[in-house]
CSV table of C-alpha atoms and ligand atoms in Angstrom, one decimal:
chain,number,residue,atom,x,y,z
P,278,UNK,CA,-7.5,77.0,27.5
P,279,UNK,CA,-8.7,74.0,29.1
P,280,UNK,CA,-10.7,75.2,32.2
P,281,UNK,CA,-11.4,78.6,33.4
P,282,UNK,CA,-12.4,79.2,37.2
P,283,UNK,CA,-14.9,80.8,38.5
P,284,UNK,CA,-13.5,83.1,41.3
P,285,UNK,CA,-15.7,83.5,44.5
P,286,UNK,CA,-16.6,87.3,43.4
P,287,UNK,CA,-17.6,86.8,40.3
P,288,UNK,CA,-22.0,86.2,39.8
P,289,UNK,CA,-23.0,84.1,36.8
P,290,UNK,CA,-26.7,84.2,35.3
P,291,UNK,CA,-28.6,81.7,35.8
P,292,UNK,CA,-29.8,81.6,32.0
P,293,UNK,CA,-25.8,80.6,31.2
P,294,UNK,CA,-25.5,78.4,34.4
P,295,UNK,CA,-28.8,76.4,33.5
P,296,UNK,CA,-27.3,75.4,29.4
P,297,UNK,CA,-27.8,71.5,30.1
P,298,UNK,CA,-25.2,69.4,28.9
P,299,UNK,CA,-23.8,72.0,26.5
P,300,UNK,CA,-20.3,72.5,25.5
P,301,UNK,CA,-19.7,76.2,25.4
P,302,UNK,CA,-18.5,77.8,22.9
P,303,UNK,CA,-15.7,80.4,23.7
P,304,UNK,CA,-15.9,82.6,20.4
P,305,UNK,CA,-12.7,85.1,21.4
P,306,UNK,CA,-11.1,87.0,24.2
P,307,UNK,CA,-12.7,90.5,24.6
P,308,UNK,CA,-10.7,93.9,24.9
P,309,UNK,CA,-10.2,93.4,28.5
P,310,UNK,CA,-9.2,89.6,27.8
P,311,UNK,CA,-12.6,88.3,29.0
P,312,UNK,CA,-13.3,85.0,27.3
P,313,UNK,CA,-16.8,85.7,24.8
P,314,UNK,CA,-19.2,82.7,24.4
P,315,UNK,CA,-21.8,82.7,22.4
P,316,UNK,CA,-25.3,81.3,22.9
P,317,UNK,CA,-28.6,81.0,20.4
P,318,UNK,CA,-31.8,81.5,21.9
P,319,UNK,CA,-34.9,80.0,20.5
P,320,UNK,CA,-37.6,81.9,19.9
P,321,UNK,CA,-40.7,79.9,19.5
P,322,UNK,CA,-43.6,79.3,16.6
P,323,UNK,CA,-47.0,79.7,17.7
P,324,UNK,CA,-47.1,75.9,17.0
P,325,UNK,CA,-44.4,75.1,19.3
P,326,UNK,CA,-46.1,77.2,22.3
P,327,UNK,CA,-49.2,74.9,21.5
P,328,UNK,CA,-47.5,72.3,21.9
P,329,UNK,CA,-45.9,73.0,24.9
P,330,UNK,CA,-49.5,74.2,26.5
P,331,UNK,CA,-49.4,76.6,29.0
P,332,UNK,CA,-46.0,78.1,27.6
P,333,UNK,CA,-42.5,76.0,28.6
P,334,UNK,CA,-43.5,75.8,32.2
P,335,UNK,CA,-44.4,72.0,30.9
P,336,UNK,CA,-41.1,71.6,29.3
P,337,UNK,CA,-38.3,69.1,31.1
P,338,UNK,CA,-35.4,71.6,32.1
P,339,UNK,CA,-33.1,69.7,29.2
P,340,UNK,CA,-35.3,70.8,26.9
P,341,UNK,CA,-35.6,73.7,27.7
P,342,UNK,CA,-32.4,75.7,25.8
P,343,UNK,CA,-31.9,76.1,22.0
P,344,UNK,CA,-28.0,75.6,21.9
P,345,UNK,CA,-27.5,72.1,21.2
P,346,UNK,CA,-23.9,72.5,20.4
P,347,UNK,CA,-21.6,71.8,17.9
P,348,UNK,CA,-21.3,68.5,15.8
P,349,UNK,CA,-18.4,67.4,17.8
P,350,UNK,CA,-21.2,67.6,20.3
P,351,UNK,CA,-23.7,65.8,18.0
P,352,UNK,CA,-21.2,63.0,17.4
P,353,UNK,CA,-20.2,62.8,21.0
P,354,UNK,CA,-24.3,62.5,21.5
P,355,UNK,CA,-24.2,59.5,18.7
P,356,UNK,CA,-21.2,58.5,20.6
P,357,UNK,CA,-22.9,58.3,24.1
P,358,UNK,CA,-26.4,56.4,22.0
P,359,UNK,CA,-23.6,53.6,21.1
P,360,UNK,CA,-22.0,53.0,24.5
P,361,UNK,CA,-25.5,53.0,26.0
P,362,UNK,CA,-26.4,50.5,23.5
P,363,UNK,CA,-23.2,48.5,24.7
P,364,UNK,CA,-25.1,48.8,27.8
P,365,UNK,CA,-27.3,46.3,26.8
P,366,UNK,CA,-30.6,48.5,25.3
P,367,UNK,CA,-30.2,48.2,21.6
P,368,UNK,CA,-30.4,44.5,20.9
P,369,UNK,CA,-26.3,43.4,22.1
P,370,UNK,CA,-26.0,40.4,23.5
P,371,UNK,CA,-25.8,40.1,27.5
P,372,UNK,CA,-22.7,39.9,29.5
P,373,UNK,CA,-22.2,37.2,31.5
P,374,UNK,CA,-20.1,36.7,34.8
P,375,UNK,CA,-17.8,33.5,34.5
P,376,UNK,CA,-20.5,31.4,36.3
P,377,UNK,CA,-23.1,32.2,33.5
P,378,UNK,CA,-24.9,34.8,35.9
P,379,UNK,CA,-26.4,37.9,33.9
P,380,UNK,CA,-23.8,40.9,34.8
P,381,UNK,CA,-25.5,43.7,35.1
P,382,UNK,CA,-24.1,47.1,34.2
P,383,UNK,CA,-25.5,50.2,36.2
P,384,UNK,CA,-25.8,53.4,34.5
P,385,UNK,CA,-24.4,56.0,36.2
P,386,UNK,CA,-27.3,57.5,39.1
P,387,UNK,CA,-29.1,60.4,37.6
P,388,UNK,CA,-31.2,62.5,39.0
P,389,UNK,CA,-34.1,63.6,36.8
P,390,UNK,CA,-35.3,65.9,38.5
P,391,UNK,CA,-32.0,68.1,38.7
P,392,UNK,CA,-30.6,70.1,35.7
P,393,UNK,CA,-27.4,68.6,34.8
P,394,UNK,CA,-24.8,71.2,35.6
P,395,UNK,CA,-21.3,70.7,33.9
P,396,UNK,CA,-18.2,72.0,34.8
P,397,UNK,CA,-17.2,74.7,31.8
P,398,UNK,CA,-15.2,73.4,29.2
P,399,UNK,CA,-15.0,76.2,26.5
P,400,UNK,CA,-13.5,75.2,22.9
P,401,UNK,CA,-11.9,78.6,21.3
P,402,UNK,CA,-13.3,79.1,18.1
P,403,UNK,CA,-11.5,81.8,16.6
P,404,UNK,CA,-10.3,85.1,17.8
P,405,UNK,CA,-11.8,88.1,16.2
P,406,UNK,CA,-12.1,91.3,16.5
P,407,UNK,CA,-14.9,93.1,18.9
P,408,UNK,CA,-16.7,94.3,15.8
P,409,UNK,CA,-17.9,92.4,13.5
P,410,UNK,CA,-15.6,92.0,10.6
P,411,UNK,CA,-15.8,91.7,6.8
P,412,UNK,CA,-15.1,88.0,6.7
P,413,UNK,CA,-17.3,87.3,9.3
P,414,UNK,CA,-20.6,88.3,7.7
P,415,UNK,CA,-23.6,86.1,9.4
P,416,UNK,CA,-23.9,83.4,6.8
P,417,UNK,CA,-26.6,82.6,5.1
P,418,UNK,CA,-27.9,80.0,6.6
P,419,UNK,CA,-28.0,82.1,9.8
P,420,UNK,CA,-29.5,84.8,8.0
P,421,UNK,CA,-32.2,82.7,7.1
P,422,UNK,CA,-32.9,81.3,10.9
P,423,UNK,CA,-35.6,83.9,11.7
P,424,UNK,CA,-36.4,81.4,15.0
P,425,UNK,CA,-33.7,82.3,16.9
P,426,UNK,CA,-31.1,85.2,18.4
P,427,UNK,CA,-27.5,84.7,18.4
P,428,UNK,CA,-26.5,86.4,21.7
P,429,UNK,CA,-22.2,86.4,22.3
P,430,UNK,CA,-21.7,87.5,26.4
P,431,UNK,CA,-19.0,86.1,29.2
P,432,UNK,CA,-19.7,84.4,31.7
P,433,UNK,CA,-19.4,84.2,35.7
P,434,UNK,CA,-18.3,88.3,35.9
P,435,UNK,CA,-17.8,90.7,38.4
P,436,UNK,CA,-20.9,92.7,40.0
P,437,UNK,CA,-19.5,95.9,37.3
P,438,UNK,CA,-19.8,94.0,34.3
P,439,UNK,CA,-23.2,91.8,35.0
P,440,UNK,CA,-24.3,93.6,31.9
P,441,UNK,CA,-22.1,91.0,30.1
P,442,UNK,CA,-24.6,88.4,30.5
P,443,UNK,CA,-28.2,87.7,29.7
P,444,UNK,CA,-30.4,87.8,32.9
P,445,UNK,CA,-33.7,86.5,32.9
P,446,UNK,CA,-35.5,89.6,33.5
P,447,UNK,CA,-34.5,90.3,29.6
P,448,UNK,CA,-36.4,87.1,28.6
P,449,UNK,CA,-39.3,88.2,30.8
P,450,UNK,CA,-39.4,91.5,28.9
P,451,UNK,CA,-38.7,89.8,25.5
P,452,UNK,CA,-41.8,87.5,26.0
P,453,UNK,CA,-43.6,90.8,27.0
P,454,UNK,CA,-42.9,92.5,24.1
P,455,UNK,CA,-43.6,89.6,21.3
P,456,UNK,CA,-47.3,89.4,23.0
P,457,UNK,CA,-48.3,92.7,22.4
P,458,UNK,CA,-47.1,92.9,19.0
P,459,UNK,CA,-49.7,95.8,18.1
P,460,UNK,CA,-48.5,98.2,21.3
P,461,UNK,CA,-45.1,98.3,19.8
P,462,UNK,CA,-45.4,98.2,16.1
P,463,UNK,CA,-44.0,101.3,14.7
P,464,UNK,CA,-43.1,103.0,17.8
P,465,UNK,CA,-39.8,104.5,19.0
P,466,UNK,CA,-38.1,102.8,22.3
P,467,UNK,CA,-35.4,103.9,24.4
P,468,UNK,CA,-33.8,100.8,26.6
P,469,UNK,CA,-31.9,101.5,29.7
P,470,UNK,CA,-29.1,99.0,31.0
P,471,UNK,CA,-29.3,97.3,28.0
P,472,UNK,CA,-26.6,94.4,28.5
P,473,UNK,CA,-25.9,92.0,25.7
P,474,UNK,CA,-29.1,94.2,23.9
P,475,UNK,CA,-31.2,91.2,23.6
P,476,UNK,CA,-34.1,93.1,24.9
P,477,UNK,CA,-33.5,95.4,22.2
P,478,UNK,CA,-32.9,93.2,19.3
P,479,UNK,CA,-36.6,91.3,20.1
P,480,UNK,CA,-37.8,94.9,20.3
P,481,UNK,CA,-36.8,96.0,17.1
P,482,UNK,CA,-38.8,93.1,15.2
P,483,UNK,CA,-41.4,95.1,16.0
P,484,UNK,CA,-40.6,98.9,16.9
P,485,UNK,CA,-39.2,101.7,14.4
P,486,UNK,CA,-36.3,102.8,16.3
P,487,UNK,CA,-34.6,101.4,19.4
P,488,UNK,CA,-31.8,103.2,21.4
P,489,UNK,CA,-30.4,100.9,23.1
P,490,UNK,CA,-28.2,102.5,25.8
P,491,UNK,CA,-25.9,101.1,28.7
P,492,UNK,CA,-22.2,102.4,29.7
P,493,UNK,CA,-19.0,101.4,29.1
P,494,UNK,CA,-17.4,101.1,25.4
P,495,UNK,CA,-16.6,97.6,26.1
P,496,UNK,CA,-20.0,96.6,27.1
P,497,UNK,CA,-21.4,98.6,24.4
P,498,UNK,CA,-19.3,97.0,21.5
P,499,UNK,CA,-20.6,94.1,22.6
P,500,UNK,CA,-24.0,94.7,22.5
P,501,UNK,CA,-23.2,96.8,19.1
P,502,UNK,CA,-21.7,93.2,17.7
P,503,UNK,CA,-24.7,91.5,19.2
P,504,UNK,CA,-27.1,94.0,17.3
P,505,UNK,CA,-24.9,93.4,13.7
P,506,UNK,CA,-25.5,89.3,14.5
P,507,UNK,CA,-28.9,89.7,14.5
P,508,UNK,CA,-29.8,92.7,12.1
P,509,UNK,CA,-31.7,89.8,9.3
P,510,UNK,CA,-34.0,89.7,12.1
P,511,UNK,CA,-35.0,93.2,12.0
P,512,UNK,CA,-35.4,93.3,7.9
P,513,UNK,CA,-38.8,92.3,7.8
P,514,UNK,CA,-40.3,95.1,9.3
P,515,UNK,CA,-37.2,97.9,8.7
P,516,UNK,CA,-36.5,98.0,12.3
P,517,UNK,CA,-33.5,99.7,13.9
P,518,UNK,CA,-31.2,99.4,17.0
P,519,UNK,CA,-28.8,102.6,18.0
P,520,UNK,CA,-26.8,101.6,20.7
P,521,UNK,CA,-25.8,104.6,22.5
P,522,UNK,CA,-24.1,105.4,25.6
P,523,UNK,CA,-26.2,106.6,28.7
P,524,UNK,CA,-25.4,106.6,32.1
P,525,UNK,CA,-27.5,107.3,35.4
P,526,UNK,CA,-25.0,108.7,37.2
P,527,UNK,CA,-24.4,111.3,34.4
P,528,UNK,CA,-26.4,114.6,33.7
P,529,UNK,CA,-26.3,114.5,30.1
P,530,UNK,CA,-26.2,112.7,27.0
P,531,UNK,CA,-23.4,112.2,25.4
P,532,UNK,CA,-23.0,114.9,22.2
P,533,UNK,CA,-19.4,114.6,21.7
P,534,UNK,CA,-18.7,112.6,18.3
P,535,UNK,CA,-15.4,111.9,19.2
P,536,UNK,CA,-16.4,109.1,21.7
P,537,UNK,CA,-17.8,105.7,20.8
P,538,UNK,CA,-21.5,105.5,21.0
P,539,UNK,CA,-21.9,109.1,21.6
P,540,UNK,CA,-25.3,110.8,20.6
P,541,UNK,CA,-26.2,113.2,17.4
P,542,UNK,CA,-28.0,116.1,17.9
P,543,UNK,CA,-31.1,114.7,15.5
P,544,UNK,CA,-30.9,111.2,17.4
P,545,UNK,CA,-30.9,113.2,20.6
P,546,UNK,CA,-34.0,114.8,19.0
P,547,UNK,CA,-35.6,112.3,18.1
P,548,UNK,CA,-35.2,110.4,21.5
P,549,UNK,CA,-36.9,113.2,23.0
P,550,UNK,CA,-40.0,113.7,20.5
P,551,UNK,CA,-41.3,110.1,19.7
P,552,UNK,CA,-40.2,108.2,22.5
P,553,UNK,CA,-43.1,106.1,23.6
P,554,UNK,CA,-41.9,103.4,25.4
P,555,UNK,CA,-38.7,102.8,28.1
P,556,UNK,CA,-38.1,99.3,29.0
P,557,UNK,CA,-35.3,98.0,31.4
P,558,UNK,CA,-34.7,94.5,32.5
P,559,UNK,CA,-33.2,93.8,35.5
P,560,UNK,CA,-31.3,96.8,36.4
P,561,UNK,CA,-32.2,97.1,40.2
P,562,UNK,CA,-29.4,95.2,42.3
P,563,UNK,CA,-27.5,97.8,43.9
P,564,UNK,CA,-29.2,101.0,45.7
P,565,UNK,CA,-27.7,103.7,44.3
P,566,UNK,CA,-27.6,102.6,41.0
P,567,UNK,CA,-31.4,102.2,41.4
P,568,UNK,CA,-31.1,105.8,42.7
P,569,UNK,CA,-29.7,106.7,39.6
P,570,UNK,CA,-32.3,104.5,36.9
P,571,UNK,CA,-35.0,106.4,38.8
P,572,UNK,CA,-33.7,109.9,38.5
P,573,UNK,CA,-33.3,109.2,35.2
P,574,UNK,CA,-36.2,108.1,34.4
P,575,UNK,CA,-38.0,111.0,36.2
P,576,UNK,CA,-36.0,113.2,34.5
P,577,UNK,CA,-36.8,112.0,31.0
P,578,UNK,CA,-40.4,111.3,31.5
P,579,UNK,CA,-40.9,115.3,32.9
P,580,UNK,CA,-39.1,116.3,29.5
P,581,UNK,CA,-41.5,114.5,27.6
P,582,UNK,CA,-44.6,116.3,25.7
P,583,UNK,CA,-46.0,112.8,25.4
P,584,UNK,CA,-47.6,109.9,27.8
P,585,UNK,CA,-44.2,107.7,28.1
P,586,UNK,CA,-44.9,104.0,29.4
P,587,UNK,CA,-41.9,102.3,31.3
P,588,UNK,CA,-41.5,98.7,31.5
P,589,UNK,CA,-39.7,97.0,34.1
P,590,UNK,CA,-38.5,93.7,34.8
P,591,UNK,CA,-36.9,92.4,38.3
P,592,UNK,CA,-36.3,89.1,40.0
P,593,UNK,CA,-36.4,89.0,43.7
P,594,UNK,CA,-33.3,87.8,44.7
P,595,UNK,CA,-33.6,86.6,48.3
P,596,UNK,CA,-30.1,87.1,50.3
P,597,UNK,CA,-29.7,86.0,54.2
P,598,UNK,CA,-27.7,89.2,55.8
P,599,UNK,CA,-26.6,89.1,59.2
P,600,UNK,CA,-27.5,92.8,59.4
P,601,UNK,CA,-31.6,91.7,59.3
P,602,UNK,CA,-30.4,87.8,60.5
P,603,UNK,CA,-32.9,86.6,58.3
P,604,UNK,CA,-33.4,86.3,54.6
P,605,UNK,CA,-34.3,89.6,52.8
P,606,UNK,CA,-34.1,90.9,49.5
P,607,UNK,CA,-33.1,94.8,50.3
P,608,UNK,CA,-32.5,95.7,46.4
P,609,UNK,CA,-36.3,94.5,45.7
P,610,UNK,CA,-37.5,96.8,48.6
P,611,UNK,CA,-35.1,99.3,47.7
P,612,UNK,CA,-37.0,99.3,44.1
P,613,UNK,CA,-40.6,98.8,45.6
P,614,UNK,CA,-40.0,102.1,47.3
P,615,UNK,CA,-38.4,104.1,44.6
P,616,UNK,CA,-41.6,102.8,42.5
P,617,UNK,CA,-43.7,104.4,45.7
P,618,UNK,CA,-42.0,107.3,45.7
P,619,UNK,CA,-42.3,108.3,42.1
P,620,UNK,CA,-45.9,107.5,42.2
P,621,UNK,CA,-46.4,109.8,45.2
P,622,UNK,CA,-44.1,112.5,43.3
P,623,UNK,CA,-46.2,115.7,42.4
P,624,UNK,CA,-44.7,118.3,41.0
P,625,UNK,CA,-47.1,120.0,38.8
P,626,UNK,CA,-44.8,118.4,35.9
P,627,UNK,CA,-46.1,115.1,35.0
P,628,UNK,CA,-48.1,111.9,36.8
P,629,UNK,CA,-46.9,108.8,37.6
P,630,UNK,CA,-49.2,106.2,37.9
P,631,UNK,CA,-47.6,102.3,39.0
P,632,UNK,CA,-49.1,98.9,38.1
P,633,UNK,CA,-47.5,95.2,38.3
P,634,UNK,CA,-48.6,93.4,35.3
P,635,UNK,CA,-49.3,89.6,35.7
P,636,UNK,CA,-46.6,87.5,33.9
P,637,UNK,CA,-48.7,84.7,32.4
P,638,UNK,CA,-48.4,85.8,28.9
P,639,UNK,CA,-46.6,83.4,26.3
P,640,UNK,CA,-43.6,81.9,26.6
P,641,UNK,CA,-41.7,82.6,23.4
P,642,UNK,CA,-37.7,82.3,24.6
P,643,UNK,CA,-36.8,79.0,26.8
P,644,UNK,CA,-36.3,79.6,30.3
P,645,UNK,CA,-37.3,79.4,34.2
P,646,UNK,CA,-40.3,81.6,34.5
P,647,UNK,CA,-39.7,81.8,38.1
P,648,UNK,CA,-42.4,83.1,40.9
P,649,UNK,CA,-40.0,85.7,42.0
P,650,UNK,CA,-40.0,87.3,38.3
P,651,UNK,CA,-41.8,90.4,38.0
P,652,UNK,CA,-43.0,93.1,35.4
P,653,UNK,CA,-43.6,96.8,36.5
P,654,UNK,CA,-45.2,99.3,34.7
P,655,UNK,CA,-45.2,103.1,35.6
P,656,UNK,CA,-47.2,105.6,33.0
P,657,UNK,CA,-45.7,109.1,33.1
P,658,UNK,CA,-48.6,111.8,31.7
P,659,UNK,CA,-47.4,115.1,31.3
P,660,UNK,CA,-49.8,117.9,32.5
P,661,UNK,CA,-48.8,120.8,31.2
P,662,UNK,CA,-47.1,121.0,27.1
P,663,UNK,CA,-43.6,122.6,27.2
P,664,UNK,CA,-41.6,123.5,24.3
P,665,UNK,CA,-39.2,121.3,23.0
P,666,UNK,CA,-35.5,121.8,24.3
P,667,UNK,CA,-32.9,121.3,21.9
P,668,UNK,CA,-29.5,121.1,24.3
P,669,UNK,CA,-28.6,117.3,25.3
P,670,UNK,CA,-30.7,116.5,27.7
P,671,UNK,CA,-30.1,114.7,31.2
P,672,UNK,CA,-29.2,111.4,31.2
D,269,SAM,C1,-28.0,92.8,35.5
D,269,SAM,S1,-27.5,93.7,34.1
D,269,SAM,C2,-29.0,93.5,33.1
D,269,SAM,C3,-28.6,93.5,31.6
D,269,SAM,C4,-29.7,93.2,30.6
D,269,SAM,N1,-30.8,94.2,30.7
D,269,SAM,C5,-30.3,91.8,30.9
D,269,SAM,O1,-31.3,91.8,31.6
D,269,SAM,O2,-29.7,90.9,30.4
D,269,SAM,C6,-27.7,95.4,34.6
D,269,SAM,C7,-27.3,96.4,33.6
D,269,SAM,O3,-27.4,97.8,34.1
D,269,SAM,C8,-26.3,98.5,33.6
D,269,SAM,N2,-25.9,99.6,34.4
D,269,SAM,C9,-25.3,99.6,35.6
D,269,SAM,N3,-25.0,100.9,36.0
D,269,SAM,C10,-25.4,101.7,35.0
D,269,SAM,C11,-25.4,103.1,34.8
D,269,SAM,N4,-24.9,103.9,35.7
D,269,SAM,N5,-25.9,103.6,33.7
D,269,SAM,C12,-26.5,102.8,32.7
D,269,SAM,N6,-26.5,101.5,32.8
D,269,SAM,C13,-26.0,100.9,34.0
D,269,SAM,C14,-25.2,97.5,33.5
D,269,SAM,O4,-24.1,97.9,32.7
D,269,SAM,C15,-25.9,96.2,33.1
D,269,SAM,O5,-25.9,96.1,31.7
């Protein structure tokens, strides 16, 4: 396959869309025969975030992205150094018209200031199966690469399958997380609308547990893959991902080991007891899905007998609609007001108290720290103990 188009319904991320001048790689065909790329993010030494000062904000766009491609690509880079020298930079005698008048070559225009935005040419490297199989063990080499997260996703999907993708509101979290090292160390997290599970894997360099939860068995095997790509990451400190299945729109937790990612009873257990944290990255574009995250959340929170912190990233998305005539961003004010109402919520059950965090910790994955990105948090204190239930609880 050559060229794959993009069809007019189909959103693509703007973490995928901004790769400069990469060649992607097209790793396999999913289940559902969606091509799978696969992209490695860079996660940044405390020396590197010096020298970039004030995080990657500083950095050009092009140097902004870890993937450098493949040595094809590096040769076609060496490639390019030669014709430019051609081009009369590296020493090569000037060309001259047939009157002896210096001919000058152009370069192509450029504009600096623009990401370079290339049309998708994905190169098949093999086709494998959805989990990871024996003879394709992470080698070495990659096991060794503690600096950065191997993340395989599609690109340019439709609105159901946007969890196929890495959005930027998972970075946003991810930086989160690696600056407050101490906060998570040790602790058990639940992730909802997990994606690819990149939140999650950065999480679990640092937590003890990490269910990692979305819907759909395709999305899941994904993220289960991405989670066995990335598991040397998590040796250090014993860290663990689960990726399970939970759904908003459902009232319980899957209990029936017969289905992929269902729930055991003891992990269903354990979810409940020692949760401490919930973090979700960019799961508010559609209103009754965001209906559905904040019953949820309500729901576990109450069953809590612990203080439960929720962390919640969104981008503002700004849309013109001809119902308002103007531009808008109704799944932004649809959250703002869902936050509202839970903070207003009093039910003799638990609090709710809401905060937005400022977003100028460190940068430690490359990407556009936009204005419109945002981190919530909403602290859920129960006020009364109950006893622990033991049935699956509501998802
Ligand atoms: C925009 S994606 C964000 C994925 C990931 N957190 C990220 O930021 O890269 C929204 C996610 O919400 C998930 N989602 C949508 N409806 C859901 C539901 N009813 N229950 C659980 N997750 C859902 C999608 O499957 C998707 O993974």
């Amino acid at each position: 396959m050559d060229q794959i188009t993009f069809h007019h319904d189909t959103v693509l991320s703007d973490v995928h869309l901004l790769l400069p001048n990469t060649r992607h790689l097209m790793t396999r065909l999913n289940n559902v025969g969606q091509p799978v790329f696969i992209s490695k993010f860079k996660i940044l030494s405390d020396a590197e975030r010096r020298d970039n000062c004030d995080g990657v904000r500083g950095l050009k766009e092009t140097e902004k992205y870890e993937d450098k491609g493949t040595e094809e690509d590096k040769c076609l880079g060496d490639k390019q150094r030669e014709d430019t020298d051609k081009d009369g930079e590296g020493g090569v005698e000037p060309l001259l018209d047939e009157d002896g008048d210096l001919d000058v070559t152009h370069r192509p225009k450029r504009d600096l200031g623009e990401i370079s935005r290339e049309s998708v040419c994905p190169v098949i490297l093999h086709q494998s199966e959805s989990v990871l199989g024996d003879d394709e063990e992470v080698d070495e080499d990659e096991k060794n690469s503690k600096d950065a997260i191997k993340i395989e996703h599609t690109m340019a999907t439709p609105l159901e399958d946007v969890g196929k993708q890495v959005w930027r509101g998972a970075f946003l979290l991810a930086d989160f997380i690696l600056s407050e090292p101490d906060t998570f160390s040790g602790a058990t997290v639940l992730e909802l609308g997990a994606g690819t599970g990149v939140t999650s894997i950065v999480m679990s360099t640092l937590a003890k547990t990490v269910y990692c939860t979305d819907v759909g068995v395709d999305l899941l095997s994904m993220c289960e893959r991405n989670v066995s790509l990335n598991r040397h990451l998590m040796e250090p400190t014993g860290g663990d991902v689960k990726v399970r299945q939970l759904d908003w729109l459902q009232h319980d937790l899957c209990t029936d080991a017969d289905e992929e990612f269902s729930w055991t009873e003891e992990e269903v257990a354990d979810m409940f007891d020692n949760t401490r944290f919930i973090i979700a990255a960019d799961v508010c574009y559609d209103d009754e899905l965001t209906d559905g995250l904040f019953r949820t959340l309500y729901k576990l929170c109450s069953s809590f007998n612990r203080t439960c912190t929720v962390y919640i990233s969104i981008e503002k998305r700004m849309n013109f609609t001809l119902r308002h005539l103007d531009v808008s961003c109704e799944a932004y004010d649809h959250f703002r007001h869902c936050l509202s109402q839970l903070q207003d919520l009093q039910d003799g059950c638990c609090s709710f108290t809401v905060t937005q965090l400022q977003t100028d910790f460190s940068q430690f994955l490359l990407y556009e720290r936009i204005e419109h990105l945002e981190l919530w948090k909403v602290t859920s204190v129960p006020l009364h103990h109950h006893p622990p239930q033991t049935e699956s609880k509501p998802g």
